[in-house]
PDB file of N, CA and C in Angstrom:
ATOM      1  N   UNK A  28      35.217  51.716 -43.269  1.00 53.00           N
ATOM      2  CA  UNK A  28      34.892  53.080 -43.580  1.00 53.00           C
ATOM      3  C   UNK A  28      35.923  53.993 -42.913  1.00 53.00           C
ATOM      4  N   UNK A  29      36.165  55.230 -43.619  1.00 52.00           N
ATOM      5  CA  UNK A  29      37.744  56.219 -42.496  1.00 52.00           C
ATOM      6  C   UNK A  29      37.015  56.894 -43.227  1.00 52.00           C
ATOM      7  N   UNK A  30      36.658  57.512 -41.813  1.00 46.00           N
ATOM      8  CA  UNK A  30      36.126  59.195 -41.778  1.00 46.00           C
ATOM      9  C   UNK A  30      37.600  59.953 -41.536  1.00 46.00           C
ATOM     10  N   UNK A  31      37.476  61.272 -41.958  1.00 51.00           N
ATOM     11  CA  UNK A  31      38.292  61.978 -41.690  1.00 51.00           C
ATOM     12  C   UNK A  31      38.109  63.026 -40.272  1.00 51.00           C
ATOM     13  N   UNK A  32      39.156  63.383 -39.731  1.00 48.00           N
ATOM     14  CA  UNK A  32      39.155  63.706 -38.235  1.00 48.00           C
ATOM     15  C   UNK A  32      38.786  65.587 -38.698  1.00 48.00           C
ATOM     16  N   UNK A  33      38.040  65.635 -38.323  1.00 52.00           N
ATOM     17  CA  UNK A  33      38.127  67.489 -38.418  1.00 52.00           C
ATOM     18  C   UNK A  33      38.107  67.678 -36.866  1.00 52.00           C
ATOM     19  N   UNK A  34      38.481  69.460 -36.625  1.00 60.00           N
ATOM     20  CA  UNK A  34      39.169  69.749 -35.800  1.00 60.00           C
ATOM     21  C   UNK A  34      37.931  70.782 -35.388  1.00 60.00           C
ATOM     22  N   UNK A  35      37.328  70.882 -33.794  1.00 60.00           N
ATOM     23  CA  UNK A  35      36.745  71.740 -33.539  1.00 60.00           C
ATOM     24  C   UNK A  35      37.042  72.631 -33.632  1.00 60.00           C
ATOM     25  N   UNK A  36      36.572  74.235 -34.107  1.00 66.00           N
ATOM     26  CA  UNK A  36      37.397  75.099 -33.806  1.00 66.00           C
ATOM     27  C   UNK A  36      37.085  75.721 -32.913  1.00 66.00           C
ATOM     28  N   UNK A  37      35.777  74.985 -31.783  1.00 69.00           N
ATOM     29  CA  UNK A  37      35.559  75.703 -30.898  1.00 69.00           C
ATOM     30  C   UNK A  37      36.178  75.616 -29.551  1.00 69.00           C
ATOM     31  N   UNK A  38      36.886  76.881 -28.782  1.00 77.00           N
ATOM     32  CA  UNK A  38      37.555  76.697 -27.569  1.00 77.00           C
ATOM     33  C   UNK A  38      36.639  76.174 -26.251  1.00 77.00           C
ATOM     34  N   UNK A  39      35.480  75.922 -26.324  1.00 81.00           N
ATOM     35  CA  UNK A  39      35.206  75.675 -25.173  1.00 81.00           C
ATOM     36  C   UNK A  39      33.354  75.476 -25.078  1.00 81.00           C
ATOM     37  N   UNK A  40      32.642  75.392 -24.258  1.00 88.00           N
ATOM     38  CA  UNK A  40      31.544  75.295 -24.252  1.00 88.00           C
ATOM     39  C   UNK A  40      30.822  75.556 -23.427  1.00 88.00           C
ATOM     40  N   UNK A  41      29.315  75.269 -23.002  1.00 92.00           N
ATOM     41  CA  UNK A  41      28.866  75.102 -21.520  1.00 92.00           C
ATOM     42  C   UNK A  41      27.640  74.540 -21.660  1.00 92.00           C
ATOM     43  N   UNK A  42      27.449  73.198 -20.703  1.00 92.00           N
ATOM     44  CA  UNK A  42      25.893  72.696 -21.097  1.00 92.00           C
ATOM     45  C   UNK A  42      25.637  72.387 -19.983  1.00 92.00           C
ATOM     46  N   UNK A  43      23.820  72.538 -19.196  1.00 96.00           N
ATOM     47  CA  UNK A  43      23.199  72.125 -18.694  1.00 96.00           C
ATOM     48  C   UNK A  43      22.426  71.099 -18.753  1.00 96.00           C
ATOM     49  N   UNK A  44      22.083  70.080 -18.056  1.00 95.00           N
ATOM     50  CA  UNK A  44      21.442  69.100 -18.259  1.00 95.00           C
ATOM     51  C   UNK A  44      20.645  68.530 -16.824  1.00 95.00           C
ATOM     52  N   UNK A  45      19.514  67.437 -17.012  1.00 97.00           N
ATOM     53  CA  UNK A  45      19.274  66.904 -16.073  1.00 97.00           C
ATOM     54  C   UNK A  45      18.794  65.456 -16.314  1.00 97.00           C
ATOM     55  N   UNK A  46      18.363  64.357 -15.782  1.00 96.00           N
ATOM     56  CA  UNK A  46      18.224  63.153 -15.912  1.00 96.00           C
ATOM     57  C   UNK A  46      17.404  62.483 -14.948  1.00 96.00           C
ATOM     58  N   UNK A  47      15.559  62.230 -14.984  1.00 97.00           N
ATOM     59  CA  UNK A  47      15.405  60.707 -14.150  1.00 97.00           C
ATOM     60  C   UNK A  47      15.516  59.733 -14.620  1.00 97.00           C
ATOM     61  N   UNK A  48      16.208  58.704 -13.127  1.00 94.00           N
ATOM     62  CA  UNK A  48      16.625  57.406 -13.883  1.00 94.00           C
ATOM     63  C   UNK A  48      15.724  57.143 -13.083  1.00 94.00           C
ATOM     64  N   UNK A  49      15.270  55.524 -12.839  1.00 94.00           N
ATOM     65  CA  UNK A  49      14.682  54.214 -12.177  1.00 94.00           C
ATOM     66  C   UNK A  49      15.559  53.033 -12.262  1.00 94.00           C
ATOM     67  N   UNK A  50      15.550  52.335 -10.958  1.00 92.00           N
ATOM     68  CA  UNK A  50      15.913  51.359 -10.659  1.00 92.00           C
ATOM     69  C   UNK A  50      15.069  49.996 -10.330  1.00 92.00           C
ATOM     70  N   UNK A  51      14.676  49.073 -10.360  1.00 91.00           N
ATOM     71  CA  UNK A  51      14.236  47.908  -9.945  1.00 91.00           C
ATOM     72  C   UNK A  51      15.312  46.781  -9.470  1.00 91.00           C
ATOM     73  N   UNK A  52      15.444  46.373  -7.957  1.00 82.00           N
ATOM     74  CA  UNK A  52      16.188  45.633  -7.218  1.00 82.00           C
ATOM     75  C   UNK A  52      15.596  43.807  -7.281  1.00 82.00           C
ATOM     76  N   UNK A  53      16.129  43.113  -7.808  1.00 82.00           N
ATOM     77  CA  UNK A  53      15.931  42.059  -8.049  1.00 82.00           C
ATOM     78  C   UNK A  53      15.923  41.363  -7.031  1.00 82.00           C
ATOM     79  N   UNK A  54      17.169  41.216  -7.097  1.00 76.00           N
ATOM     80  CA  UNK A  54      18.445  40.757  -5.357  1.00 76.00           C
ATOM     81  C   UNK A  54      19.190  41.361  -5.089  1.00 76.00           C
ATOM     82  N   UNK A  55      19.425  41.948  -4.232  1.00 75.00           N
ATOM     83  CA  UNK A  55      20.475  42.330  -3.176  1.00 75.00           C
ATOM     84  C   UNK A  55      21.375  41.304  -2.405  1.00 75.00           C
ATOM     85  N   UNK A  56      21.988  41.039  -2.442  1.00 74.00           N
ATOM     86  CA  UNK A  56      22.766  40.082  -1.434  1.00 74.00           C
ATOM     87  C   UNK A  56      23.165  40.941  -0.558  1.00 74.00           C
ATOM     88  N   UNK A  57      23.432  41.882  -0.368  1.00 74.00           N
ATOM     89  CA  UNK A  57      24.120  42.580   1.149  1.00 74.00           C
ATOM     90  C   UNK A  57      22.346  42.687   1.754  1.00 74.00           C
ATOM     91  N   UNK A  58      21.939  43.082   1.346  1.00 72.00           N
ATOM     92  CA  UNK A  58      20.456  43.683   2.113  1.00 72.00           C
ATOM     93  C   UNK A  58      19.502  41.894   1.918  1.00 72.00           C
ATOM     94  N   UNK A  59      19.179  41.392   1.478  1.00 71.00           N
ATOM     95  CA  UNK A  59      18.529  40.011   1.339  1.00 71.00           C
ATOM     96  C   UNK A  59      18.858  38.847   1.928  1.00 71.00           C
ATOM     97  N   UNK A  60      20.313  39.096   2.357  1.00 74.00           N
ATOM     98  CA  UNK A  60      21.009  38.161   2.648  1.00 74.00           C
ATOM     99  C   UNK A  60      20.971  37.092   1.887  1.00 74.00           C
ATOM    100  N   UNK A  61      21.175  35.699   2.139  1.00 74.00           N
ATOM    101  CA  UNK A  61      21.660  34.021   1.589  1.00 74.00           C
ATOM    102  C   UNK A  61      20.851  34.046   0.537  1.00 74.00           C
ATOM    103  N   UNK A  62      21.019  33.482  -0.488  1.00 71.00           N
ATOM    104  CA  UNK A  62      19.563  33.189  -1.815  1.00 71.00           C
ATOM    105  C   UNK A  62      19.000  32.245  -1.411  1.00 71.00           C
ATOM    106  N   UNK A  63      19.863  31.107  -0.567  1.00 76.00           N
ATOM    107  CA  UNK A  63      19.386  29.517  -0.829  1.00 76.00           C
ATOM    108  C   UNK A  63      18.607  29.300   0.467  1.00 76.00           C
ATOM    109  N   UNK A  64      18.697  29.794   1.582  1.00 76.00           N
ATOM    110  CA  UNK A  64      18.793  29.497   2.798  1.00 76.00           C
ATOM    111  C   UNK A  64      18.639  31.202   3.646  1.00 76.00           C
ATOM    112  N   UNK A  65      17.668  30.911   4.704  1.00 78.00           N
ATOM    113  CA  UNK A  65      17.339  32.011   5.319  1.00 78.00           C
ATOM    114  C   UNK A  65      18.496  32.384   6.553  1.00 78.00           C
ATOM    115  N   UNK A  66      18.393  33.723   6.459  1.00 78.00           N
ATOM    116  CA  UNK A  66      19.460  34.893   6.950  1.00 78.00           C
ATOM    117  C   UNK A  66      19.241  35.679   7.182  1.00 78.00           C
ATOM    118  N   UNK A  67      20.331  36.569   8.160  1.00 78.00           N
ATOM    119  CA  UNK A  67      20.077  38.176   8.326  1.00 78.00           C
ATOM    120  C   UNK A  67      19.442  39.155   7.232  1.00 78.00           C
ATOM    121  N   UNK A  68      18.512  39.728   7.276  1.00 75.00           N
ATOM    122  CA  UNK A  68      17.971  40.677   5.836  1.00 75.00           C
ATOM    123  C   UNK A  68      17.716  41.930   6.725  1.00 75.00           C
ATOM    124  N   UNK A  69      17.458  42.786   5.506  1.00 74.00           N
ATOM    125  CA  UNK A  69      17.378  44.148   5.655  1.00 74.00           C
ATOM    126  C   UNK A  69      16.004  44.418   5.031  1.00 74.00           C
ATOM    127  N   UNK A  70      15.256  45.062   5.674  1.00 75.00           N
ATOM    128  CA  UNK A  70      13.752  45.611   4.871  1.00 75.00           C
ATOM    129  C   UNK A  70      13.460  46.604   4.009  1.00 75.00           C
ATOM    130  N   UNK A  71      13.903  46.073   2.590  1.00 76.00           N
ATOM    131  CA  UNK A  71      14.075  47.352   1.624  1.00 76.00           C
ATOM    132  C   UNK A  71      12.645  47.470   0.437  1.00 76.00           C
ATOM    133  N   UNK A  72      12.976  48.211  -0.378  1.00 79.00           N
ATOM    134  CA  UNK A  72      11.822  48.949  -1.180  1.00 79.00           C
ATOM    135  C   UNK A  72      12.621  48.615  -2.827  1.00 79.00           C
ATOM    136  N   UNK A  73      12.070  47.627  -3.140  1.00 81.00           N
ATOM    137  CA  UNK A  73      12.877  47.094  -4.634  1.00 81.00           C
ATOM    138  C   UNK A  73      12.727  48.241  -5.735  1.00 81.00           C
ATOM    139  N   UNK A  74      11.955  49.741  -5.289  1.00 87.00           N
ATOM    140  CA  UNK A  74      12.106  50.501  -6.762  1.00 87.00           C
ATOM    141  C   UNK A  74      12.830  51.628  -6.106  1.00 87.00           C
ATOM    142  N   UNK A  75      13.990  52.199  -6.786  1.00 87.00           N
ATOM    143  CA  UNK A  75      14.667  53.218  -6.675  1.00 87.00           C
ATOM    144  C   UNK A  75      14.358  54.513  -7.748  1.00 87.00           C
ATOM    145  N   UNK A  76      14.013  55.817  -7.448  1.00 92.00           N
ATOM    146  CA  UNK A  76      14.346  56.779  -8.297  1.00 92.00           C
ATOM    147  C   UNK A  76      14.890  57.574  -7.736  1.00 92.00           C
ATOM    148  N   UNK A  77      15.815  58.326  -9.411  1.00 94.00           N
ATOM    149  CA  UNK A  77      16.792  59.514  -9.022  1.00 94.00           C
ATOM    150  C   UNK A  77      16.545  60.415 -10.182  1.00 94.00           C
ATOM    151  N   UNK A  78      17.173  61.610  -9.538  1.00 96.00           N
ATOM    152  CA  UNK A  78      16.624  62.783 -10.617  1.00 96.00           C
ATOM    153  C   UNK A  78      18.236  63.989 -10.212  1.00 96.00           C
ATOM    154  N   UNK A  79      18.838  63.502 -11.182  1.00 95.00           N
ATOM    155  CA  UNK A  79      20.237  64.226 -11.778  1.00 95.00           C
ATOM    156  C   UNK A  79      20.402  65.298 -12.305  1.00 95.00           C
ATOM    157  N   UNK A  80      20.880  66.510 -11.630  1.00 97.00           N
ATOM    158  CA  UNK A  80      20.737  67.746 -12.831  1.00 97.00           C
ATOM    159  C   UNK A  80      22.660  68.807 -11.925  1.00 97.00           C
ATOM    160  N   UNK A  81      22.820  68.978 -13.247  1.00 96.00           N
ATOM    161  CA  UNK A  81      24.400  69.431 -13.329  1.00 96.00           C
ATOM    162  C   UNK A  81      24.434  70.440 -14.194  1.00 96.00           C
ATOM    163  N   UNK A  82      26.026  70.412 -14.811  1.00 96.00           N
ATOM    164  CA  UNK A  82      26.722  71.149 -15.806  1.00 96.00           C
ATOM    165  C   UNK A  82      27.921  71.214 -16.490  1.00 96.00           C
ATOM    166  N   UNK A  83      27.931  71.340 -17.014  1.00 92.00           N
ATOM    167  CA  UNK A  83      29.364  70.605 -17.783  1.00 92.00           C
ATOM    168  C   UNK A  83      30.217  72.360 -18.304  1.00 92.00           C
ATOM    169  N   UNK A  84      31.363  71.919 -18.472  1.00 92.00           N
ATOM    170  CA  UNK A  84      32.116  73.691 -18.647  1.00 92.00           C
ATOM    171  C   UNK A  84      33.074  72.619 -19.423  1.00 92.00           C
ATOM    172  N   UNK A  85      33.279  72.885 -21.046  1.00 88.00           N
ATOM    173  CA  UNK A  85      34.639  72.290 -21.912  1.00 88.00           C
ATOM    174  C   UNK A  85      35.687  73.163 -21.692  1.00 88.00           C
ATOM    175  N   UNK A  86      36.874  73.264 -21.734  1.00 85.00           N
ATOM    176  CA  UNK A  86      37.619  74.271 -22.220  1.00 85.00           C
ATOM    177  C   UNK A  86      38.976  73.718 -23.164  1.00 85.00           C
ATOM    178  N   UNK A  87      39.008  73.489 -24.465  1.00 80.00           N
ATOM    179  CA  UNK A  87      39.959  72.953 -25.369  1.00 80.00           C
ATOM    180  C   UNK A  87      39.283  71.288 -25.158  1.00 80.00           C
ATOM    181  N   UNK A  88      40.580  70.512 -24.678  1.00 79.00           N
ATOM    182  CA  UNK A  88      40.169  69.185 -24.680  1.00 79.00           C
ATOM    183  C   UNK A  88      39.811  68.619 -23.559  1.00 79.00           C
ATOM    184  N   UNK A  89      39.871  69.526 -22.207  1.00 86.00           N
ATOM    185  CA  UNK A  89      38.783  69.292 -21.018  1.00 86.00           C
ATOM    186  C   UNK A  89      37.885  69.487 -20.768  1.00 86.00           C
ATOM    187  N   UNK A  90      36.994  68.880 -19.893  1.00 89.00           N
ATOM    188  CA  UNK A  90      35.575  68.528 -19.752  1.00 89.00           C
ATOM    189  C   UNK A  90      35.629  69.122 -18.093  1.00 89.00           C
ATOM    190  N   UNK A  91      35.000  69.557 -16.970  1.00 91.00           N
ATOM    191  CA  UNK A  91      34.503  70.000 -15.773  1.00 91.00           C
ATOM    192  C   UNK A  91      33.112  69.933 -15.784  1.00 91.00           C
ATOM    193  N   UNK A  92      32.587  68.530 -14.734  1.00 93.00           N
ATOM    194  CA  UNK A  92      31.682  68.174 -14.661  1.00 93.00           C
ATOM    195  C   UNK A  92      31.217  68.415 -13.310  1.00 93.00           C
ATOM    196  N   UNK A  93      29.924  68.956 -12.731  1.00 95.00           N
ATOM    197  CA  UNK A  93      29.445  68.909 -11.449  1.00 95.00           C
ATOM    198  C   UNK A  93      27.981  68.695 -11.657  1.00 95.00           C
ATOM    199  N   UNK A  94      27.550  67.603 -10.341  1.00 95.00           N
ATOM    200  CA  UNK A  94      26.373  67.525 -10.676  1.00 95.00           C
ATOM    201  C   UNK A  94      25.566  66.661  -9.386  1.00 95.00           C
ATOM    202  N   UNK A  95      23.982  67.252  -9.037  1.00 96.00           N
ATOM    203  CA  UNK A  95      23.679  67.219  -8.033  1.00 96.00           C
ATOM    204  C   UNK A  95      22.330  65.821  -8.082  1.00 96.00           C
ATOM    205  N   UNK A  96      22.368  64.981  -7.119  1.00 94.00           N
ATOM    206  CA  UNK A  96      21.483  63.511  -7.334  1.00 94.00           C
ATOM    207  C   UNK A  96      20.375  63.945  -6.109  1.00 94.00           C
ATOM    208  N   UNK A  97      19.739  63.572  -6.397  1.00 93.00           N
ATOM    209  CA  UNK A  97      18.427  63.569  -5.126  1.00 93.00           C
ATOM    210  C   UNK A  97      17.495  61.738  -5.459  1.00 93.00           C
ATOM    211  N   UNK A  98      17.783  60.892  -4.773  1.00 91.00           N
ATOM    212  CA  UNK A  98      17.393  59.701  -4.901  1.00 91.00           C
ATOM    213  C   UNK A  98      16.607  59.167  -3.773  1.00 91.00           C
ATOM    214  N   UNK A  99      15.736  58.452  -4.056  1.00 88.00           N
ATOM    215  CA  UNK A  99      14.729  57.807  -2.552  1.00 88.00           C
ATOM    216  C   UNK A  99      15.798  56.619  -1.947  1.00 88.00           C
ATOM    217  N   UNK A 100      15.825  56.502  -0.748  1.00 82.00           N
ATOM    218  CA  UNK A 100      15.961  55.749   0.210  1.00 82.00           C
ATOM    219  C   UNK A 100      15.620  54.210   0.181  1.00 82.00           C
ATOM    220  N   UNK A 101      16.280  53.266  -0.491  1.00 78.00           N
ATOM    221  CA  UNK A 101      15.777  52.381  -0.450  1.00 78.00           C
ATOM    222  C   UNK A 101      15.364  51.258   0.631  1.00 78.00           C
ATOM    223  N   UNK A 102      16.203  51.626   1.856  1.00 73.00           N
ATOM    224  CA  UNK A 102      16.151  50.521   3.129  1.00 73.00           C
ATOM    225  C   UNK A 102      15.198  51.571   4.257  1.00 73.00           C
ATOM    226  N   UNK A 103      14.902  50.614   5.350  1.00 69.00           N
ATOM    227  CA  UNK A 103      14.310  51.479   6.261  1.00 69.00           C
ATOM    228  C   UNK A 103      15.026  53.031   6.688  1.00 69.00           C
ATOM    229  N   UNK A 104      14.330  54.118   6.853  1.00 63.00           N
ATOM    230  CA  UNK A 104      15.028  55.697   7.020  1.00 63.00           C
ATOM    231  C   UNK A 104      15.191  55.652   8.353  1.00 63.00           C
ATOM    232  N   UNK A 105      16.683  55.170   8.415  1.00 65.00           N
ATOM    233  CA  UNK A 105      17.398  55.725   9.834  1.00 65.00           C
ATOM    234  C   UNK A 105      16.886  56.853  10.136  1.00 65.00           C
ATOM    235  N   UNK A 106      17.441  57.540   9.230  1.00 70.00           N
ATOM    236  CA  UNK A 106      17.381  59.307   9.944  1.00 70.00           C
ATOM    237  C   UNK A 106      15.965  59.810   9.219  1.00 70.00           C
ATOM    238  N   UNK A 107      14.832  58.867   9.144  1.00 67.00           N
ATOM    239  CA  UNK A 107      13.414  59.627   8.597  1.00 67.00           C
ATOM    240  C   UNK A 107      13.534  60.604   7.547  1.00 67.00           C
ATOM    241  N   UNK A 108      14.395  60.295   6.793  1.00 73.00           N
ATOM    242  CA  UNK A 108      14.561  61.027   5.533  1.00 73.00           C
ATOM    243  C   UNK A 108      14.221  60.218   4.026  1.00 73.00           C
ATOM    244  N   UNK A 109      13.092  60.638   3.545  1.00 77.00           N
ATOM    245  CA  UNK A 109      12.625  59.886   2.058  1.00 77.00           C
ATOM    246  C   UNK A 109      13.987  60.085   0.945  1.00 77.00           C
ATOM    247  N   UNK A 110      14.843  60.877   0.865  1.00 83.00           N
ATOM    248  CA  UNK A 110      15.156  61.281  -0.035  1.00 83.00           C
ATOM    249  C   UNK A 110      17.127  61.525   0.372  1.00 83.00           C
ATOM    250  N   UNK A 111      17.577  61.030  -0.933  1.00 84.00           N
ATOM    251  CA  UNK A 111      18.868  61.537   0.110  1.00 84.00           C
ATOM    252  C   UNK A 111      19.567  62.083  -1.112  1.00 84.00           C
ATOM    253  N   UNK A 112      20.554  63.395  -1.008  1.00 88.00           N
ATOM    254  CA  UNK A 112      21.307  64.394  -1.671  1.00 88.00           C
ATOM    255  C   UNK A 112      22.522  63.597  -2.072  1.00 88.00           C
ATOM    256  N   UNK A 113      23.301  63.967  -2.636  1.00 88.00           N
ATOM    257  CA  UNK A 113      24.697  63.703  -3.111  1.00 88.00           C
ATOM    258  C   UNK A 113      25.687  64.662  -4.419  1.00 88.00           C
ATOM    259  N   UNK A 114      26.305  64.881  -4.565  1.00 92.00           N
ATOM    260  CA  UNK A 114      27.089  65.337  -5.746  1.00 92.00           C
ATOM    261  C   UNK A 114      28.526  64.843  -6.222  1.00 92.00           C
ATOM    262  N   UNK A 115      28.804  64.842  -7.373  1.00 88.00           N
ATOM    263  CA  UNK A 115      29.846  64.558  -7.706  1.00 88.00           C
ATOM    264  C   UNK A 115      30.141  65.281  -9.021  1.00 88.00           C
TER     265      UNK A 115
END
C-alpha cells in the first residue's frame, strides 16, 4: 500500500497529558539476590505505581518534552518517604 506524504501545515502545537502506569516485580536479581541458591536480599514490595503528567511544546519538526513522575518506593524507605519525585 503507498500512502501519500502530506505536509502539516501546522507550525507548532502544545499538549498536556498525564499517565498511571503499574508495575508487578517478578524477580529482581539486584534486590532478590541468587535464583538458585540463598543470598544477600533486599526487602521489597513487588507492586509499583506511577502517575506521569507533563507537556509537550512542537515547533516545525521539534518536539520539547517535560514531565513530572511521582512513583511508590519499592524497597524499604531509607529516608521514610512513600513516594518519590523525578522529572525528565
Amino acid at each position: 500500500m503507498i500512502t501519500r506524504y502530506t505536509k502539516n501545515n501546522s507550525k507548532g502545537g502544545f499538549w498536556l497529558f498525564a499517565l498511571v502506569n503499574g508495575s508487578a516485580i517478578g524477580n529482581a536479581i539486584f534486590w532478590d539476590g541468587n535464583t538458585f541458591r540463598d543470598s544477600a536480599a533486599v526487602a521489597h514490595d513487588p507492586l509499583i505505581g506511577r502517575l506521569y503528567v507533563g507537556a509537550v511544546k512542537r515547533i516545525d519538526h521539534w518536539k520539547v518534552t517535560f514531565s513530572l513522575t511521582k512513583a511508590t518506593v519499592p524497597w524499604d524507605k531509607p529516608t521514610d518517604k512513600a513516594l518519590q519525585t523525578y522529572g525528565r
